mmCIF file of C-alpha atoms in Angstrom:
data_model
loop_
_atom_site.group_PDB
_atom_site.id
_atom_site.type_symbol
_atom_site.label_atom_id
_atom_site.label_comp_id
_atom_site.label_asym_id
_atom_site.label_seq_id
_atom_site.Cartn_x
_atom_site.Cartn_y
_atom_site.Cartn_z
ATOM 1 C CA MET A 1 -143.306 43.078 18.869
ATOM 2 C CA THR A 2 -142.650 46.308 20.426
ATOM 3 C CA ALA A 3 -141.441 46.837 24.059
ATOM 4 C CA VAL A 4 -145.012 48.298 24.719
ATOM 5 C CA GLN A 5 -146.485 45.221 23.207
ATOM 6 C CA VAL A 6 -144.477 43.102 25.162
ATOM 7 C CA ALA A 7 -145.304 45.025 28.501
ATOM 8 C CA GLU A 8 -149.187 44.974 27.345
ATOM 9 C CA GLN A 9 -148.993 41.038 27.089
ATOM 10 C CA THR A 10 -147.109 40.662 30.107
ATOM 11 C CA PHE A 11 -149.710 42.775 31.857
ATOM 12 C CA VAL A 12 -152.501 40.615 30.544
ATOM 13 C CA GLN A 13 -150.949 37.424 31.516
ATOM 14 C CA ARG A 14 -150.335 38.536 34.824
ATOM 15 C CA ILE A 15 -153.977 39.767 35.162
ATOM 16 C CA ARG A 16 -155.369 36.557 33.763
ATOM 17 C CA SER A 17 -153.014 34.481 36.209
ATOM 18 C CA GLU A 18 -154.708 36.526 39.069
ATOM 19 C CA VAL A 19 -157.823 36.190 38.079
ATOM 20 C CA ASP A 20 -157.534 32.208 37.786
ATOM 21 C CA ARG A 21 -156.001 32.144 41.116
ATOM 22 C CA ALA A 22 -158.782 34.115 42.838
ATOM 23 C CA ILE A 23 -161.187 31.557 41.085
ATOM 24 C CA GLN A 24 -159.255 28.663 42.491
ATOM 25 C CA ARG A 25 -159.140 30.224 45.982
ATOM 26 C CA ASN A 26 -162.895 30.246 46.153
ATOM 27 C CA ILE A 27 -163.418 26.729 44.781
ATOM 28 C CA LYS A 28 -160.350 25.426 47.102
ATOM 29 C CA GLY A 29 -161.811 27.457 49.779
ATOM 30 C CA LEU A 30 -165.000 25.546 49.541
ATOM 31 C CA GLU A 31 -162.971 22.335 49.541
ATOM 32 C CA TYR A 32 -161.265 22.931 52.405
ATOM 33 C CA LEU A 33 -164.136 23.787 54.680
ATOM 34 C CA SER A 34 -166.151 20.692 53.533
ATOM 35 C CA SER A 35 -163.119 18.039 53.463
ATOM 36 C CA PRO A 36 -161.988 15.911 56.258
ATOM 37 C CA ALA A 37 -158.764 16.646 58.038
ATOM 38 C CA PRO A 38 -155.694 14.983 56.443
ATOM 39 C CA ALA A 39 -154.523 11.444 57.595
ATOM 40 C CA VAL A 40 -151.577 11.534 59.537
ATOM 41 C CA GLY A 41 -149.274 8.762 61.153
ATOM 42 C CA LEU A 42 -149.564 6.357 58.390
ATOM 43 C CA THR A 43 -146.213 4.325 58.924
ATOM 44 C CA PRO A 44 -147.323 1.069 60.128
ATOM 45 C CA LYS A 45 -146.454 0.366 63.729
ATOM 46 C CA ASP A 46 -147.306 -1.802 66.537
ATOM 47 C CA ILE A 47 -148.368 -0.782 70.098
ATOM 48 C CA ILE A 48 -146.550 -2.939 72.254
ATOM 49 C CA TYR A 49 -147.124 -1.287 75.599
ATOM 50 C CA ARG A 50 -149.772 1.075 77.000
ATOM 51 C CA ARG A 51 -150.282 2.405 80.473
ATOM 52 C CA GLY A 52 -152.528 5.207 81.427
ATOM 53 C CA THR A 53 -151.005 8.369 79.639
ATOM 54 C CA LEU A 54 -148.254 6.438 78.001
ATOM 55 C CA ASN A 55 -148.090 4.669 74.643
ATOM 56 C CA LEU A 56 -144.786 2.785 73.338
ATOM 57 C CA TYR A 57 -144.991 2.098 69.455
ATOM 58 C CA HIS A 58 -142.446 -0.289 67.693
ATOM 59 C CA TYR A 59 -142.343 0.835 63.987
ATOM 60 C CA ARG A 60 -142.223 -2.243 61.382
ATOM 61 C CA PRO A 61 -139.019 -2.214 59.420
ATOM 62 C CA LEU A 62 -138.695 -1.139 55.814
ATOM 63 C CA CYS A 63 -135.299 -2.740 54.919
ATOM 64 C CA GLU A 64 -133.727 -6.102 55.557
ATOM 65 C CA ASP A 65 -130.461 -4.972 57.396
ATOM 66 C CA VAL A 66 -131.158 -3.130 60.571
ATOM 67 C CA TYR A 67 -128.835 -1.361 62.866
ATOM 68 C CA ARG A 68 -127.924 -3.209 66.318
ATOM 69 C CA VAL A 69 -128.828 -0.415 68.596
ATOM 70 C CA PRO A 70 -132.403 0.708 68.392
ATOM 71 C CA LEU A 71 -133.927 4.291 68.976
ATOM 72 C CA LEU A 72 -136.309 5.305 71.312
ATOM 73 C CA LEU A 73 -137.948 8.911 70.438
ATOM 74 C CA VAL A 74 -139.555 10.561 73.429
ATOM 75 C CA MET A 75 -142.358 13.103 72.362
ATOM 76 C CA ALA A 76 -142.606 16.209 74.183
ATOM 77 C CA THR A 77 -145.755 15.844 76.851
ATOM 78 C CA THR A 78 -147.590 18.821 75.303
ATOM 79 C CA ASN A 79 -147.959 17.211 71.880
ATOM 80 C CA LYS A 80 -148.772 14.111 69.994
ATOM 81 C CA ALA A 81 -145.729 12.258 68.390
ATOM 82 C CA TYR A 82 -147.313 11.962 64.811
ATOM 83 C CA VAL A 83 -145.305 15.073 64.051
ATOM 84 C CA PHE A 84 -142.474 12.485 63.426
ATOM 85 C CA ASP A 85 -144.604 10.892 60.913
ATOM 86 C CA LEU A 86 -146.780 13.390 59.098
ATOM 87 C CA ALA A 87 -146.977 11.728 55.510
ATOM 88 C CA PRO A 88 -145.355 9.501 53.304
ATOM 89 C CA GLY A 89 -142.215 11.318 51.987
ATOM 90 C CA GLN A 90 -142.583 13.778 54.957
ATOM 91 C CA SER A 91 -142.005 11.176 57.838
ATOM 92 C CA LEU A 92 -139.066 11.342 59.878
ATOM 93 C CA ILE A 93 -139.879 7.948 61.340
ATOM 94 C CA GLU A 94 -140.079 6.456 57.608
ATOM 95 C CA PHE A 95 -136.543 8.183 56.518
ATOM 96 C CA LEU A 96 -135.157 6.405 59.555
ATOM 97 C CA LEU A 97 -136.885 2.968 59.132
ATOM 98 C CA ARG A 98 -135.386 3.338 55.298
ATOM 99 C CA ARG A 99 -132.092 4.056 56.557
ATOM 100 C CA GLY A 100 -131.949 0.762 58.654
ATOM 101 C CA TYR A 101 -132.952 2.035 62.075
ATOM 102 C CA ASP A 102 -134.972 0.126 64.731
ATOM 103 C CA VAL A 103 -137.285 2.578 65.708
ATOM 104 C CA PHE A 104 -139.669 3.009 68.861
ATOM 105 C CA VAL A 105 -141.532 5.953 70.094
ATOM 106 C CA ILE A 106 -143.019 7.145 73.557
ATOM 107 C CA ASP A 107 -146.294 9.137 72.724
ATOM 108 C CA TRP A 108 -148.535 10.656 75.250
ATOM 109 C CA ASP A 109 -152.437 10.680 75.702
ATOM 110 C CA ALA A 110 -154.315 13.308 77.790
ATOM 111 C CA PRO A 111 -153.735 12.521 81.574
ATOM 112 C CA ARG A 112 -157.111 11.428 83.378
ATOM 113 C CA LEU A 113 -158.079 13.246 86.414
ATOM 114 C CA ASP A 114 -156.863 10.243 88.620
ATOM 115 C CA GLU A 115 -153.199 10.799 86.810
ATOM 116 C CA LYS A 116 -153.151 14.197 88.123
ATOM 117 C CA GLY A 117 -150.353 13.248 90.775
ATOM 118 C CA LEU A 118 -147.880 12.139 87.934
ATOM 119 C CA ARG A 119 -144.591 14.100 88.629
ATOM 120 C CA PHE A 120 -141.033 13.980 86.852
ATOM 121 C CA GLU A 121 -140.388 11.151 89.118
ATOM 122 C CA ASP A 122 -143.094 8.934 87.251
ATOM 123 C CA TYR A 123 -141.698 10.204 83.695
ATOM 124 C CA VAL A 124 -137.894 9.746 84.443
ATOM 125 C CA LEU A 125 -137.803 6.765 86.958
ATOM 126 C CA ASP A 126 -140.834 4.886 85.964
ATOM 127 C CA PHE A 127 -142.099 5.473 82.553
ATOM 128 C CA ILE A 128 -138.892 5.930 80.292
ATOM 129 C CA PRO A 129 -137.000 3.173 82.180
ATOM 130 C CA ASN A 130 -139.847 0.739 81.364
ATOM 131 C CA CYS A 131 -139.978 1.766 77.859
ATOM 132 C CA ILE A 132 -136.286 1.034 77.704
ATOM 133 C CA ARG A 133 -136.651 -2.341 79.103
ATOM 134 C CA ARG A 134 -139.186 -3.342 76.611
ATOM 135 C CA VAL A 135 -137.108 -1.883 73.827
ATOM 136 C CA GLN A 136 -134.231 -3.950 75.049
ATOM 137 C CA GLU A 137 -136.620 -7.073 75.139
ATOM 138 C CA ARG A 138 -137.886 -6.466 71.524
ATOM 139 C CA SER A 139 -134.325 -5.677 69.924
ATOM 140 C CA ASP A 140 -132.727 -8.500 71.784
ATOM 141 C CA THR A 141 -129.921 -5.870 72.707
ATOM 142 C CA GLU A 142 -128.834 -3.680 75.707
ATOM 143 C CA ASP A 143 -127.894 -0.731 74.359
ATOM 144 C CA VAL A 144 -130.447 2.123 73.101
ATOM 145 C CA THR A 145 -130.317 5.401 71.558
ATOM 146 C CA LEU A 146 -132.465 7.861 73.468
ATOM 147 C CA ILE A 147 -133.861 10.884 71.597
ATOM 148 C CA GLY A 148 -135.938 13.735 72.968
ATOM 149 C CA TYR A 149 -137.732 16.445 71.443
ATOM 150 C CA CYS A 150 -138.546 19.582 73.450
ATOM 151 C CA MET A 151 -139.814 18.631 77.044
ATOM 152 C CA GLY A 152 -139.093 15.044 76.060
ATOM 153 C CA GLY A 153 -135.502 16.022 75.713
ATOM 154 C CA VAL A 154 -135.788 17.588 79.161
ATOM 155 C CA LEU A 155 -137.149 14.363 80.298
ATOM 156 C CA SER A 156 -134.520 12.168 78.608
ATOM 157 C CA THR A 157 -131.872 14.501 79.760
ATOM 158 C CA MET A 158 -132.879 14.002 83.360
ATOM 159 C CA TYR A 159 -132.871 10.234 82.721
ATOM 160 C CA ALA A 160 -129.504 10.201 81.157
ATOM 161 C CA ALA A 161 -127.960 12.062 84.259
ATOM 162 C CA LEU A 162 -129.452 10.028 86.676
ATOM 163 C CA HIS A 163 -128.550 6.767 85.201
ATOM 164 C CA PRO A 164 -124.730 7.387 84.131
ATOM 165 C CA ASP A 165 -124.119 3.505 83.842
ATOM 166 C CA GLY A 166 -127.568 2.850 82.277
ATOM 167 C CA PRO A 167 -128.425 1.143 79.042
ATOM 168 C CA VAL A 168 -128.542 4.524 77.095
ATOM 169 C CA ARG A 169 -125.577 4.667 74.307
ATOM 170 C CA ASN A 170 -126.399 7.845 72.719
ATOM 171 C CA LEU A 171 -128.456 10.753 73.373
ATOM 172 C CA GLY A 172 -130.141 12.602 70.751
ATOM 173 C CA LEU A 173 -131.987 16.028 71.750
ATOM 174 C CA PHE A 174 -133.918 18.411 69.706
ATOM 175 C CA THR A 175 -134.620 22.148 70.713
ATOM 176 C CA THR A 176 -134.150 21.168 74.559
ATOM 177 C CA PRO A 177 -134.262 24.057 77.159
ATOM 178 C CA ILE A 178 -131.906 24.194 79.761
ATOM 179 C CA ASN A 179 -131.375 27.657 80.774
ATOM 180 C CA TRP A 180 -135.280 28.484 81.782
ATOM 181 C CA SER A 181 -134.301 32.176 82.986
ATOM 182 C CA GLN A 182 -134.196 32.999 79.170
ATOM 183 C CA MET A 183 -137.608 32.184 78.625
ATOM 184 C CA LYS A 184 -138.505 35.801 79.508
ATOM 185 C CA LEU A 185 -142.061 36.119 78.055
ATOM 186 C CA ILE A 186 -143.334 33.187 79.988
ATOM 187 C CA ARG A 187 -141.405 34.272 83.131
ATOM 188 C CA ASN A 188 -143.134 37.607 82.857
ATOM 189 C CA TRP A 189 -146.374 35.801 82.609
ATOM 190 C CA THR A 190 -145.923 33.302 85.104
ATOM 191 C CA ASP A 191 -144.352 35.858 87.875
ATOM 192 C CA ARG A 192 -144.648 34.215 91.104
ATOM 193 C CA ARG A 193 -145.725 37.589 92.522
ATOM 194 C CA TYR A 194 -148.947 37.303 90.427
ATOM 195 C CA PHE A 195 -149.230 33.651 89.373
ATOM 196 C CA ASP A 196 -150.692 31.271 91.813
ATOM 197 C CA VAL A 197 -149.609 27.991 90.305
ATOM 198 C CA ASP A 198 -150.472 26.262 93.646
ATOM 199 C CA ARG A 199 -153.992 27.465 93.564
ATOM 200 C CA LEU A 200 -154.320 26.729 89.673
ATOM 201 C CA VAL A 201 -153.232 22.966 90.186
ATOM 202 C CA ASP A 202 -155.027 22.472 93.383
ATOM 203 C CA THR A 203 -158.284 23.515 91.958
ATOM 204 C CA LEU A 204 -158.110 21.790 88.416
ATOM 205 C CA GLY A 205 -155.863 18.865 89.024
ATOM 206 C CA VAL A 206 -155.304 18.519 85.525
ATOM 207 C CA ILE A 207 -154.246 21.747 83.615
ATOM 208 C CA PRO A 208 -156.512 21.978 80.260
ATOM 209 C CA ALA A 209 -155.091 21.818 77.148
ATOM 210 C CA ASP A 210 -156.552 25.451 76.282
ATOM 211 C CA VAL A 211 -154.545 26.799 79.025
ATOM 212 C CA ILE A 212 -151.191 25.121 77.457
ATOM 213 C CA ALA A 213 -152.230 26.360 73.994
ATOM 214 C CA ALA A 214 -152.921 29.764 75.319
ATOM 215 C CA GLY A 215 -149.338 29.823 76.715
ATOM 216 C CA PHE A 216 -147.507 28.801 73.291
ATOM 217 C CA ASP A 217 -149.879 31.329 71.329
ATOM 218 C CA MET A 218 -149.091 34.231 73.578
ATOM 219 C CA GLN A 219 -145.542 33.953 72.507
ATOM 220 C CA ARG A 220 -146.577 34.693 69.125
ATOM 221 C CA PRO A 221 -149.948 36.587 69.305
ATOM 222 C CA THR A 222 -150.370 37.189 65.589
ATOM 223 C CA GLN A 223 -149.207 33.518 64.342
ATOM 224 C CA ARG A 224 -152.588 32.272 63.826
ATOM 225 C CA VAL A 225 -154.054 35.330 62.278
ATOM 226 C CA ALA A 226 -150.663 35.512 59.918
ATOM 227 C CA GLY A 227 -151.122 31.828 59.418
ATOM 228 C CA THR A 228 -154.812 32.095 58.111
ATOM 229 C CA ILE A 229 -153.701 34.787 55.720
ATOM 230 C CA ARG A 230 -151.015 32.997 54.179
ATOM 231 C CA LEU A 231 -153.261 29.745 53.723
ATOM 232 C CA TRP A 232 -156.031 32.094 52.047
ATOM 233 C CA ASP A 233 -153.272 33.650 49.976
ATOM 234 C CA ASN A 234 -151.820 29.977 48.723
ATOM 235 C CA MET A 235 -155.589 28.099 48.827
ATOM 236 C CA TRP A 236 -154.938 27.553 44.980
ATOM 237 C CA ASN A 237 -151.744 25.704 45.955
ATOM 238 C CA ASP A 238 -152.759 22.018 46.767
ATOM 239 C CA GLU A 239 -149.206 21.226 48.194
ATOM 240 C CA PHE A 240 -149.119 23.980 50.572
ATOM 241 C CA VAL A 241 -152.655 23.454 51.632
ATOM 242 C CA LYS A 242 -151.841 19.915 52.559
ATOM 243 C CA SER A 243 -148.771 20.765 54.386
ATOM 244 C CA TYR A 244 -150.462 23.696 56.340
ATOM 245 C CA ARG A 245 -153.548 21.372 57.217
ATOM 246 C CA MET A 246 -151.105 18.519 58.756
ATOM 247 C CA PHE A 247 -149.325 21.181 60.722
ATOM 248 C CA ASP A 248 -152.304 22.768 61.914
ATOM 249 C CA ARG A 249 -153.795 19.875 62.950
ATOM 250 C CA TRP A 250 -150.887 18.854 65.052
ATOM 251 C CA GLY A 251 -150.369 22.391 66.361
ATOM 252 C CA ASN A 252 -154.013 22.040 68.016
ATOM 253 C CA ASP A 253 -153.492 18.781 69.189
ATOM 254 C CA THR A 254 -152.139 20.240 72.302
ATOM 255 C CA LEU A 255 -152.426 17.873 75.294
ATOM 256 C CA PRO A 256 -153.333 18.694 78.946
ATOM 257 C CA LEU A 257 -150.602 18.430 81.538
ATOM 258 C CA ALA A 258 -150.883 16.468 84.893
ATOM 259 C CA GLY A 259 -151.245 19.214 87.770
ATOM 260 C CA GLU A 260 -148.129 18.100 89.835
ATOM 261 C CA TYR A 261 -145.936 17.642 86.573
ATOM 262 C CA PHE A 262 -146.994 21.598 85.566
ATOM 263 C CA ARG A 263 -146.239 22.700 89.405
ATOM 264 C CA GLN A 264 -142.768 21.129 89.222
ATOM 265 C CA THR A 265 -142.073 22.508 85.798
ATOM 266 C CA ILE A 266 -143.176 26.135 86.885
ATOM 267 C CA LYS A 267 -141.420 26.118 90.364
ATOM 268 C CA GLU A 268 -138.495 23.804 89.717
ATOM 269 C CA LEU A 269 -137.572 24.870 86.254
ATOM 270 C CA LEU A 270 -139.135 28.091 85.268
ATOM 271 C CA TRP A 271 -138.793 30.021 88.516
ATOM 272 C CA GLU A 272 -135.733 28.192 90.109
ATOM 273 C CA ASN A 273 -134.081 26.923 86.844
ATOM 274 C CA ARG A 274 -132.608 24.096 88.697
ATOM 275 C CA LEU A 275 -131.994 22.024 85.749
ATOM 276 C CA MET A 276 -129.001 24.504 84.885
ATOM 277 C CA ASN A 277 -128.021 25.914 88.348
ATOM 278 C CA GLY A 278 -128.192 22.721 90.152
ATOM 279 C CA GLY A 279 -130.623 21.502 93.230
ATOM 280 C CA LEU A 280 -133.176 19.461 90.987
ATOM 281 C CA SER A 281 -133.726 16.262 92.868
ATOM 282 C CA ILE A 282 -135.818 13.370 91.565
ATOM 283 C CA GLY A 283 -136.622 10.728 93.599
ATOM 284 C CA GLY A 284 -134.041 11.983 96.170
ATOM 285 C CA LYS A 285 -131.124 12.046 93.653
ATOM 286 C CA ASP A 286 -129.682 15.213 92.472
ATOM 287 C CA VAL A 287 -129.740 15.541 88.570
ATOM 288 C CA ASP A 288 -126.117 16.691 87.463
ATOM 289 C CA LEU A 289 -125.680 17.015 83.832
ATOM 290 C CA ALA A 290 -121.990 16.480 84.141
ATOM 291 C CA ASN A 291 -122.966 12.852 84.861
ATOM 292 C CA ILE A 292 -123.919 12.430 81.274
ATOM 293 C CA LYS A 293 -120.916 10.733 79.455
ATOM 294 C CA VAL A 294 -122.412 9.051 76.479
ATOM 295 C CA PRO A 295 -122.247 10.854 72.824
ATOM 296 C CA VAL A 296 -124.582 13.571 72.673
ATOM 297 C CA LEU A 297 -126.043 15.503 69.633
ATOM 298 C CA HIS A 298 -128.134 18.771 70.371
ATOM 299 C CA VAL A 299 -130.111 20.037 67.306
ATOM 300 C CA VAL A 300 -131.439 23.547 67.858
ATOM 301 C CA ALA A 301 -133.355 25.878 65.592
ATOM 302 C CA GLU A 302 -132.316 29.581 64.679
ATOM 303 C CA HIS A 303 -135.606 30.848 64.518
ATOM 304 C CA ASP A 304 -137.230 28.843 67.654
ATOM 305 C CA HIS A 305 -139.849 31.145 69.159
ATOM 306 C CA LEU A 306 -140.788 28.360 71.814
ATOM 307 C CA ILE A 307 -137.232 27.522 72.942
ATOM 308 C CA PRO A 308 -135.401 30.640 72.035
ATOM 309 C CA TYR A 309 -131.454 29.748 71.524
ATOM 310 C CA ASP A 310 -130.384 31.441 74.822
ATOM 311 C CA CYS A 311 -132.649 28.705 76.511
ATOM 312 C CA ALA A 312 -130.920 25.980 74.770
ATOM 313 C CA ARG A 313 -127.094 26.811 74.072
ATOM 314 C CA GLU A 314 -125.705 26.021 77.316
ATOM 315 C CA LEU A 315 -126.908 22.299 77.381
ATOM 316 C CA ILE A 316 -123.825 21.084 75.401
ATOM 317 C CA ALA A 317 -121.304 22.866 77.776
ATOM 318 C CA ARG A 318 -122.800 21.628 80.933
ATOM 319 C CA ILE A 319 -123.045 17.460 79.761
ATOM 320 C CA GLY A 320 -119.830 15.832 80.763
ATOM 321 C CA SER A 321 -119.344 13.804 77.417
ATOM 322 C CA GLU A 322 -116.325 14.205 75.379
ATOM 323 C CA SER A 323 -117.961 13.443 72.555
ATOM 324 C CA LYS A 324 -120.755 16.283 72.327
ATOM 325 C CA GLU A 325 -122.144 18.436 69.265
ATOM 326 C CA GLU A 326 -124.577 21.125 68.883
ATOM 327 C CA VAL A 327 -126.070 21.768 65.280
ATOM 328 C CA MET A 328 -127.623 25.001 64.511
ATOM 329 C CA LEU A 329 -130.213 24.729 61.415
ATOM 330 C CA LYS A 330 -132.502 27.365 59.953
ATOM 331 C CA GLY A 331 -136.174 27.102 60.674
ATOM 332 C CA GLY A 332 -138.322 27.128 63.634
ATOM 333 C CA HIS A 333 -139.289 24.874 66.641
ATOM 334 C CA VAL A 334 -141.244 22.318 64.392
ATOM 335 C CA SER A 335 -139.616 23.038 60.881
ATOM 336 C CA VAL A 336 -136.388 21.629 62.464
ATOM 337 C CA VAL A 337 -137.775 18.262 62.826
ATOM 338 C CA ALA A 338 -140.426 18.125 60.002
ATOM 339 C CA GLY A 339 -141.191 19.651 56.700
ATOM 340 C CA PRO A 340 -138.825 20.588 53.778
ATOM 341 C CA ASN A 341 -136.273 22.259 55.757
ATOM 342 C CA ALA A 342 -135.809 19.268 57.983
ATOM 343 C CA VAL A 343 -135.816 16.989 55.043
ATOM 344 C CA ARG A 344 -132.766 18.696 53.533
ATOM 345 C CA ARG A 345 -130.829 19.546 56.535
ATOM 346 C CA MET A 346 -131.658 17.687 60.019
ATOM 347 C CA TRP A 347 -132.734 14.147 58.937
ATOM 348 C CA PRO A 348 -129.336 13.708 56.676
ATOM 349 C CA LYS A 349 -127.175 15.358 59.780
ATOM 350 C CA LEU A 350 -129.103 12.898 62.241
ATOM 351 C CA ASP A 351 -128.300 9.900 60.034
ATOM 352 C CA GLN A 352 -124.744 10.625 59.661
ATOM 353 C CA TRP A 353 -124.669 11.052 63.496
ATOM 354 C CA LEU A 354 -126.368 7.814 64.376
ATOM 355 C CA GLY A 355 -125.065 5.491 61.508
ATOM 356 C CA ALA A 356 -121.548 5.949 63.206
ATOM 357 C CA ARG A 357 -122.976 5.017 66.562
ATOM 358 C CA SER A 358 -125.506 2.321 65.903
ATOM 359 C CA THR A 359 -123.798 -0.972 65.104
#
């Protein structure tokens, strides 16, 4: 066969492949529009405590030998915790259970209007310690490893700083902001000269999910359009579509926020940057990160558009622990905890770190 004939054959095969993909895109596109959203959060669990916006889950063990120190994962207050448990084989929780950990998760529901007054104090001095006590009772142990994701990491850090002699034996943090002055886009949009947070909170009581989601979207205004284009381009690929739908469902499950909690976040953290600079008082006690002495692991994402590295990188330096480590991984805010990148990189690192500290 001559070089010209080979080139012609390759061209014909390429055309046929593109035609087949175009047909599959149309067929799969109709299936996509008519099929229900994928099931998520399938790992067996029991709800052991529920109170207002708070849910505490205990996941059933998947192996006989279980580490002594249980894990309590604290989800960000803006999203649902099933990002830790997307699907079999793509579930951080399933991975941890199979590695022998006793796993509990704090998940949040949308706050009701009568919960508009929830503040940092409620989360840090009531919800988290109450859940820790129930974990201790369920696991019959005093020590607990606390792991917080994003704003769940902020609340976990506040709790650990205010309870230096408490039951937390290890503190794990995922993409947790400390230097809020580096959230430059959000600071511009919420400039105190133009953004009347008091009027917003006093008028609405509970900040709607659409407002929170719009704040996320404005940090990457073309993300949804680009995502839709990628979806159509890969509509023929069942695995891509399945993964896209799970992440898209989670991303659209943004939660409203209690008005007082939102007001504190804007004023105390975003405007005054008090978690880093000092002066943050919760329940009449100052939050001093130097009080944290337990082993700390902070996992950050190289391409995190929600919590840029400049927002997160000073956390380890300000914590008072001797055993503290920051791990920079490729990926974004979500892919650092879920998806192929997390499966290959973050999960094994977390297992290695926890395994040495959970006996």
